[in-house]
Coordinates of C-alpha atoms and ligand atoms in Angstrom, one line a residue:
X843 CA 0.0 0.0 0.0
X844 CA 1.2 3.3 -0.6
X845 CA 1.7 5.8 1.9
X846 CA -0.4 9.4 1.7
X847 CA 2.2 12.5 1.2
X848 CA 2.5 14.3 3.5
X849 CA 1.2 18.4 2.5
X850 CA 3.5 20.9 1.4
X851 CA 4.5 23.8 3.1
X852 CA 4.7 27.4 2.9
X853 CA 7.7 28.5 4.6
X854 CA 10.3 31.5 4.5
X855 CA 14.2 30.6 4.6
X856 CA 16.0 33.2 6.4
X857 CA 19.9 34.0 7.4
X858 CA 20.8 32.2 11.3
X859 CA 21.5 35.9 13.0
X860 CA 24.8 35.4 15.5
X861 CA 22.5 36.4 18.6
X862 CA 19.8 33.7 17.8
X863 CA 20.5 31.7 20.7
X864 CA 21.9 33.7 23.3
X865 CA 22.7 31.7 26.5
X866 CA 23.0 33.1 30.0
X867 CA 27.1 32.4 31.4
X868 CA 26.5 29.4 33.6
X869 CA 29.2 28.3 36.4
X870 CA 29.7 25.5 35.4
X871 CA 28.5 25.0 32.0
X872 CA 25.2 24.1 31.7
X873 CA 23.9 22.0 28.3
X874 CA 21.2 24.4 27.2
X875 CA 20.5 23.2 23.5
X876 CA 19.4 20.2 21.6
X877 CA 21.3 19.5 18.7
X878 CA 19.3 17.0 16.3
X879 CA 21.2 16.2 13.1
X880 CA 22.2 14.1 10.5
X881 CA 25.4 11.5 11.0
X882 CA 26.9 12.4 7.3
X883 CA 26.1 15.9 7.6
X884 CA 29.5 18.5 7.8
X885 CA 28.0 21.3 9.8
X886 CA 30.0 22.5 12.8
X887 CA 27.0 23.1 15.6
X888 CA 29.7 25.1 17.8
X889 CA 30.6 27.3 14.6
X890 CA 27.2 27.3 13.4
X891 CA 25.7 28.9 16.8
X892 CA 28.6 30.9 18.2
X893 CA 28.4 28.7 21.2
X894 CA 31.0 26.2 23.3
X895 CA 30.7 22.5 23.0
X896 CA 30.0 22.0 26.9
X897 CA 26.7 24.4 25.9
X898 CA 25.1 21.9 23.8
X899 CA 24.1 18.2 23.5
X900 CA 24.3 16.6 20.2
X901 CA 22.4 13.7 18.6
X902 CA 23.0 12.7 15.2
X903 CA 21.5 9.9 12.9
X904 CA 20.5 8.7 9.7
X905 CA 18.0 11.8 8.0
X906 CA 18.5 13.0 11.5
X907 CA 15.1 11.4 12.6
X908 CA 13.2 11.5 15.5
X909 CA 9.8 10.2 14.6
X910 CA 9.9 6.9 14.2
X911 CA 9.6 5.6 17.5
X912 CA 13.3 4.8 17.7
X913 CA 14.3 4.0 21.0
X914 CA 18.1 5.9 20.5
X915 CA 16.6 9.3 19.4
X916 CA 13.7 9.0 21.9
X917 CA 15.8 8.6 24.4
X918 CA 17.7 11.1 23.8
X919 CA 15.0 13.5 23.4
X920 CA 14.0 12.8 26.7
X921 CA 17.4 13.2 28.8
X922 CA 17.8 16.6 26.8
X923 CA 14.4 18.2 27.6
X924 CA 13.2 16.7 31.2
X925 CA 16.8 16.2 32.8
X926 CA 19.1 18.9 31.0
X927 CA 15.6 20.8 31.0
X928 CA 17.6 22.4 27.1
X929 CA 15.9 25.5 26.7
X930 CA 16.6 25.0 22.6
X931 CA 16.3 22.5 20.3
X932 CA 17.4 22.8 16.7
X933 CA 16.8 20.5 14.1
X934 CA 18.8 20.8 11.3
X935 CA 19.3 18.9 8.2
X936 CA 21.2 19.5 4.9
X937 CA 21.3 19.9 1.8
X938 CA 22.9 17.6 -0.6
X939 CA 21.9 14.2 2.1
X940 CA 22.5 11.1 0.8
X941 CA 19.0 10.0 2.3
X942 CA 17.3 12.1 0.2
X943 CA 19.7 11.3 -2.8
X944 CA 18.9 7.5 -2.1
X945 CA 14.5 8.5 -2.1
X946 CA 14.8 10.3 -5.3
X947 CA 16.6 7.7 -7.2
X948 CA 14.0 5.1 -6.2
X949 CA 16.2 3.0 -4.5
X950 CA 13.8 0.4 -2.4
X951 CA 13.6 2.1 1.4
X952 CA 13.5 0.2 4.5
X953 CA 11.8 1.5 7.6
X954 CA 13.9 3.9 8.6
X955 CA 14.3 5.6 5.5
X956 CA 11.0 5.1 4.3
X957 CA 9.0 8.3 5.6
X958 CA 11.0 10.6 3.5
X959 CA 9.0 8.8 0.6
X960 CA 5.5 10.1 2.4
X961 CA 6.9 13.8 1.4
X962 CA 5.8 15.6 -1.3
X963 CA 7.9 15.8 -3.9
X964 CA 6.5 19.5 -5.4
X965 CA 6.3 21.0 -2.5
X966 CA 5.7 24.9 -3.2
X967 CA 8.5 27.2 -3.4
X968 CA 9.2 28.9 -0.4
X969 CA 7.8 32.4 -0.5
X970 CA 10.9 34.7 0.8
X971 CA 14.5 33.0 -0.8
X972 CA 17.4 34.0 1.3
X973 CA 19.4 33.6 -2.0
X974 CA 17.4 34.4 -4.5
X975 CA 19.5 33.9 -7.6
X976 CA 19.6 30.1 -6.5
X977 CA 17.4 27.7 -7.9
X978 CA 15.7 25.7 -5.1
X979 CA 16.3 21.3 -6.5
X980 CA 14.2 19.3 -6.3
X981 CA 16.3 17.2 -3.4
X982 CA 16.5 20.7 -1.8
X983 CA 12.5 21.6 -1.7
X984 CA 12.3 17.6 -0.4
X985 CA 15.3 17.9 2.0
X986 CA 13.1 21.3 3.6
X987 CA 9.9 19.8 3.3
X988 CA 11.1 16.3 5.3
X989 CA 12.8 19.2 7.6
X990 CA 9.5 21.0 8.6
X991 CA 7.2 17.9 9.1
X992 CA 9.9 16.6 11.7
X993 CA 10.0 19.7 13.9
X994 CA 5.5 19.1 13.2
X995 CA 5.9 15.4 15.0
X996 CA 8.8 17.1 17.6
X997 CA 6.5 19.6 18.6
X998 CA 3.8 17.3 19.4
X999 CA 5.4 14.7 20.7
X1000 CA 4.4 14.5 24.9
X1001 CA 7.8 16.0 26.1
X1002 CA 8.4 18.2 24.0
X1003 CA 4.9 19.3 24.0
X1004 CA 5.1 20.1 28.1
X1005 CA 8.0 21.7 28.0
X1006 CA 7.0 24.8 25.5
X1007 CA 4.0 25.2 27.3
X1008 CA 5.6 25.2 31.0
X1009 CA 8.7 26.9 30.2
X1010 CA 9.0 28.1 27.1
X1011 CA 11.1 25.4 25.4
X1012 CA 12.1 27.3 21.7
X1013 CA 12.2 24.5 18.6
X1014 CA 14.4 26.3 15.5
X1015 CA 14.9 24.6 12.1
X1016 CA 18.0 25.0 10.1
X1017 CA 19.1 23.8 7.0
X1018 CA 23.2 23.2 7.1
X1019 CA 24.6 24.3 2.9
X1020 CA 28.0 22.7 3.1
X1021 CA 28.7 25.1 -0.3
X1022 CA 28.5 28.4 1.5
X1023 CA 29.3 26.8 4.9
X1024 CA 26.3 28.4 6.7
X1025 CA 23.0 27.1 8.0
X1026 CA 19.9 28.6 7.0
X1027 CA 16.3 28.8 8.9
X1028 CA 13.0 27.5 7.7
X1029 CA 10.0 29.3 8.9
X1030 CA 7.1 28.3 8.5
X1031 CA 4.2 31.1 7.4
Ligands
ZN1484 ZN1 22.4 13.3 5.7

């Protein structure tokens, strides 16, 4: 049976300012972002947030998933928001993912690969284009589009869901362009 796709999305992509996440000087260092990301990705998350390593906890997978019920990620989730109490989490994938490269050649999926092939492949272009004289791909509308429906599931997901509503728990989505070595931010509209 095939699966439904999933909608597309209007969304604006926008520069990461420096002072995005600006975190309070803790004695001693306290772990106040979430860092969700893909294993063959390039991005520096340090460099990309202007931040120290001892300021942020990192998990990285394959498409950088969290919604598939996978005991790893969830776990993860878990420590970061109710013990580390992070008041951040970022979710960002990028462009040029061999996930997404292995989805659009058709390549038979297994289960954890397989929701990227829920995604609609024509999703809409985004509305406001940071770089405007760049055409967005195919892969690169997919890679976005796979992007925003994650931080959909994060946002719901029980946890996740408490903390934003009890203290104010902030969920940003970046896109990492190992070509210009910078991340970009999806916003949805
Ligand atoms: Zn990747």
């Amino acid at each position: 049976m095939t699966s439904p796709l999933l909608p597309a999305k209007e969304y604006a992509i926008l520069p990461v300012p420096r002072n995005l996440i600006a975190l309070p000087d803790s004695t001693p260092p306290r772990q106040h972002v979430l860092w969700i990301g893909c294993s063959d990705s390039l991005v520096s998350e340090t460099d990309c947030l202007d931040i120290n390593r001892d300021e942020i906890f990192v998990h990285r997978n394959l498409g950088g998933r969290v919604s598939n019920g996978d005991l790893s990620s969830g776990s993860a989730l878990e420590w970061a928001v109710d013990l580390l109490k992070v008041d951040y989490i970022v979710v960002c994938g990028h462009y040029d993912c061999e996930v997404i490269k292995h989805e659009l050649a058709g390549k038979e999926l297994s289960g954890w690969e397989m929701e990227v092939s829920k995604l609609d492949p024509n999703a809409r272009r985004p509305s406001n284009i940071l770089h405007m004289s760049s055409e967005r791909s195919r892969e690169q509308r997919l890679e976005e589009t796979y992007l925003l429906h994650e931080v959909d599931w994060l946002k719901k997901e029980e946890h996740v869901q408490r903390a934003i509503r009890e203290r104010g728990l902030i969920v940003h989505t970046f896109v990492y362009d190992k070509t210009r070595n910078e991340c970009v931010r999806l916003v949805e509209e």
